[in-house]
Amino acid sequence: MARQKTVITCAITGAIHTPTMSDALPYTADDIASQALAAAEAGASVLHLHARNPENGAVSIDPDNFAAFLPRIKQATDAVVNLSTGGSLTNTIDERIAPALKFSPEMCSMNMGSMNFSFHPLAKRYDEFKFDWEKAYIENSDTYIFRNTFADIQNAANQLAPHDIKFEHECYDVGHLYNLKFCMDIGLFKAPIFIQFIFGILGGIGPEVDNLIFMKRTADRLFGDNYRWSVLGAGGSQMSLATTASQMGGNVRVGLEDSLFISRGKLAESNAQQVAKIRRIVEDLGCEVASPDEAREILALKGGDRVNF
Ligand code: KMH
Ligand code: ZN
């Protein structure tokens, strides 16, 4: 069988990192749009997007903050738009899916289990913060349960079903694969599903290659040919795990949401710089990178003409 091309997803800004941590982290609509477009230009066929408050960089799920950049991205690239439903530390599932319901993107995230999800150790690295909210936001993540109960998942899946959105199933540990299997068996998601194996979040499985092989083998057993997969390594594991995943036949996710660095101890200048790096590695090692339309085919997406923005 011909080897499938590699889909590069770029996650542009996320909900973990804060403006103090890197000047490159985009939070105005202009910066989110221009970094997303540059990432697409560099080879990302999927853009995973969160919104931020344009005044102070705080995480936002306000559909107006998405509306400020979505049409600009759509006008200037045919890359696939994937909206986060992750929200931030305090949002309910109904609040978190509001942007996806309003804009009906080709893809959106779907987090597959409740868990500790913490980045509080990052607070110690900074003496001063650019904005008032940052320190408490980072420190309080050690009190946070990222809530994605079966009822939440079912509620989100049912409300989003009429929109024919392909989910990026965020799986942070092996149990999340079994949650996903259960949800598939009761008819919530249709094949081929798209799994993002996530490594290195404090609260989830660690970023070792053994764990990647274990997650992949488990997914093979549970889903057979009915799934596509990608790897996200958080922080320092980003590039090495993406490289390993691409060599195993998987797809990859990079971006400042997941790591602020381009190499050990060196901050990335932009999302596009990370995309260009992983593209270079993937191609040097003999794989081809998928275009947006090839990504649409691989992931069985509804098409960029069926979104609502
Ligand atoms: N920040 C990533 C570790 C979401 O947006 O729904 C997971 C993520 C979640 O991308
Ligand atoms: Zn995200």
PDB file of N, CA and C and ligand atoms in Angstrom, residues 11-16 48-50 82-87 109 111 117 168 170 172 198 232 253 257-258, ligand 2:
ATOM      1  N   ALA A  11      -0.872  24.211  15.974  1.00  0.00           N
ATOM      2  CA  ALA A  11      -1.730  24.751  17.039  1.00  0.00           C
ATOM      3  C   ALA A  11      -1.144  26.095  17.455  1.00  0.00           C
ATOM      4  N   ILE A  12      -1.847  27.160  17.107  1.00  0.00           N
ATOM      5  CA  ILE A  12      -1.239  28.495  17.018  1.00  0.00           C
ATOM      6  C   ILE A  12      -1.027  29.177  18.375  1.00  0.00           C
ATOM      7  N   THR A  13      -1.978  29.047  19.308  1.00  0.00           N
ATOM      8  CA  THR A  13      -1.773  29.801  20.558  1.00  0.00           C
ATOM      9  C   THR A  13      -2.234  29.088  21.832  1.00  0.00           C
ATOM     10  N   GLY A  14      -3.303  28.312  21.786  1.00  0.00           N
ATOM     11  CA  GLY A  14      -3.671  27.464  22.916  1.00  0.00           C
ATOM     12  C   GLY A  14      -4.159  28.186  24.153  1.00  0.00           C
ATOM     13  N   ALA A  15      -4.095  27.457  25.286  1.00  0.00           N
ATOM     14  CA  ALA A  15      -4.634  27.968  26.545  1.00  0.00           C
ATOM     15  C   ALA A  15      -3.677  27.726  27.713  1.00  0.00           C
ATOM     16  N   ILE A  16      -2.478  27.278  27.411  1.00  0.00           N
ATOM     17  CA  ILE A  16      -1.517  26.971  28.485  1.00  0.00           C
ATOM     18  C   ILE A  16      -0.515  28.107  28.641  1.00  0.00           C
ATOM     19  N   HIS A  48      -5.088  24.520  14.151  1.00  0.00           N
ATOM     20  CA  HIS A  48      -5.864  24.323  15.390  1.00  0.00           C
ATOM     21  C   HIS A  48      -5.864  25.658  16.128  1.00  0.00           C
ATOM     22  N   LEU A  49      -7.076  26.190  16.349  1.00  0.00           N
ATOM     23  CA  LEU A  49      -7.168  27.584  16.802  1.00  0.00           C
ATOM     24  C   LEU A  49      -7.938  27.752  18.108  1.00  0.00           C
ATOM     25  N   HIS A  50      -7.356  28.510  19.003  1.00  0.00           N
ATOM     26  CA  HIS A  50      -8.028  29.050  20.186  1.00  0.00           C
ATOM     27  C   HIS A  50      -8.102  30.557  19.982  1.00  0.00           C
ATOM     28  N   ASN A  82      -9.535  24.124  12.400  1.00  0.00           N
ATOM     29  CA  ASN A  82      -9.914  23.223  13.481  1.00  0.00           C
ATOM     30  C   ASN A  82     -10.060  24.088  14.744  1.00  0.00           C
ATOM     31  N   LEU A  83     -11.265  24.196  15.268  1.00  0.00           N
ATOM     32  CA  LEU A  83     -11.477  25.049  16.449  1.00  0.00           C
ATOM     33  C   LEU A  83     -11.381  24.230  17.731  1.00  0.00           C
ATOM     34  N   SER A  84     -10.719  24.797  18.707  1.00  0.00           N
ATOM     35  CA  SER A  84     -10.634  24.131  20.011  1.00  0.00           C
ATOM     36  C   SER A  84     -11.986  24.167  20.721  1.00  0.00           C
ATOM     37  N   THR A  85     -12.292  23.084  21.433  1.00  0.00           N
ATOM     38  CA  THR A  85     -13.404  23.112  22.391  1.00  0.00           C
ATOM     39  C   THR A  85     -12.859  22.907  23.802  1.00  0.00           C
ATOM     40  N   GLY A  86     -11.549  23.141  23.972  1.00  0.00           N
ATOM     41  CA  GLY A  86     -10.910  22.895  25.271  1.00  0.00           C
ATOM     42  C   GLY A  86     -11.229  23.964  26.304  1.00  0.00           C
ATOM     43  N   GLY A  87     -11.431  25.214  25.862  1.00  0.00           N
ATOM     44  CA  GLY A  87     -11.721  26.298  26.793  1.00  0.00           C
ATOM     45  C   GLY A  87     -10.565  26.574  27.727  1.00  0.00           C
ATOM     46  N   SER A 109     -11.770  20.171  18.291  1.00  0.00           N
ATOM     47  CA  SER A 109     -11.213  19.209  19.245  1.00  0.00           C
ATOM     48  C   SER A 109     -12.330  18.582  20.074  1.00  0.00           C
ATOM     49  N   ASN A 111     -12.076  16.441  23.720  1.00  0.00           N
ATOM     50  CA  ASN A 111     -11.191  15.886  24.747  1.00  0.00           C
ATOM     51  C   ASN A 111     -11.848  14.665  25.378  1.00  0.00           C
ATOM     52  N   PHE A 117      -4.839  18.568  34.832  1.00  0.00           N
ATOM     53  CA  PHE A 117      -4.206  19.169  33.639  1.00  0.00           C
ATOM     54  C   PHE A 117      -3.507  20.403  34.168  1.00  0.00           C
ATOM     55  N   GLU A 168     -10.999  16.134  16.400  1.00  0.00           N
ATOM     56  CA  GLU A 168      -9.627  15.785  16.769  1.00  0.00           C
ATOM     57  C   GLU A 168      -9.757  15.234  18.189  1.00  0.00           C
ATOM     58  N   GLU A 170      -8.704  14.267  21.434  1.00  0.00           N
ATOM     59  CA  GLU A 170      -7.501  14.501  22.234  1.00  0.00           C
ATOM     60  C   GLU A 170      -7.421  13.402  23.299  1.00  0.00           C
ATOM     61  N   TYR A 172      -5.002  11.835  26.137  1.00  0.00           N
ATOM     62  CA  TYR A 172      -3.832  12.175  26.956  1.00  0.00           C
ATOM     63  C   TYR A 172      -3.303  10.974  27.717  1.00  0.00           C
ATOM     64  N   ILE A 198      -1.528  12.490  22.835  1.00  0.00           N
ATOM     65  CA  ILE A 198      -0.873  13.617  23.509  1.00  0.00           C
ATOM     66  C   ILE A 198       0.042  13.103  24.615  1.00  0.00           C
ATOM     67  N   LEU A 232       1.188  14.707  19.370  1.00  0.00           N
ATOM     68  CA  LEU A 232       1.521  16.002  19.968  1.00  0.00           C
ATOM     69  C   LEU A 232       2.385  15.715  21.185  1.00  0.00           C
ATOM     70  N   ARG A 253       1.640  17.104  15.039  1.00  0.00           N
ATOM     71  CA  ARG A 253       1.153  18.440  15.429  1.00  0.00           C
ATOM     72  C   ARG A 253       2.288  19.199  16.100  1.00  0.00           C
ATOM     73  N   GLU A 257       1.139  26.512  20.872  1.00  0.00           N
ATOM     74  CA  GLU A 257       0.245  25.987  21.907  1.00  0.00           C
ATOM     75  C   GLU A 257       0.934  24.876  22.693  1.00  0.00           C
ATOM     76  N   ASP A 258       1.728  24.078  22.010  1.00  0.00           N
ATOM     77  CA  ASP A 258       2.270  22.865  22.620  1.00  0.00           C
ATOM     78  C   ASP A 258       3.707  23.028  23.110  1.00  0.00           C
TER      79      ASP A 258
HETATM   80 ZN    ZN B   2      -5.894  23.327  21.749  1.00  0.00          ZN
END
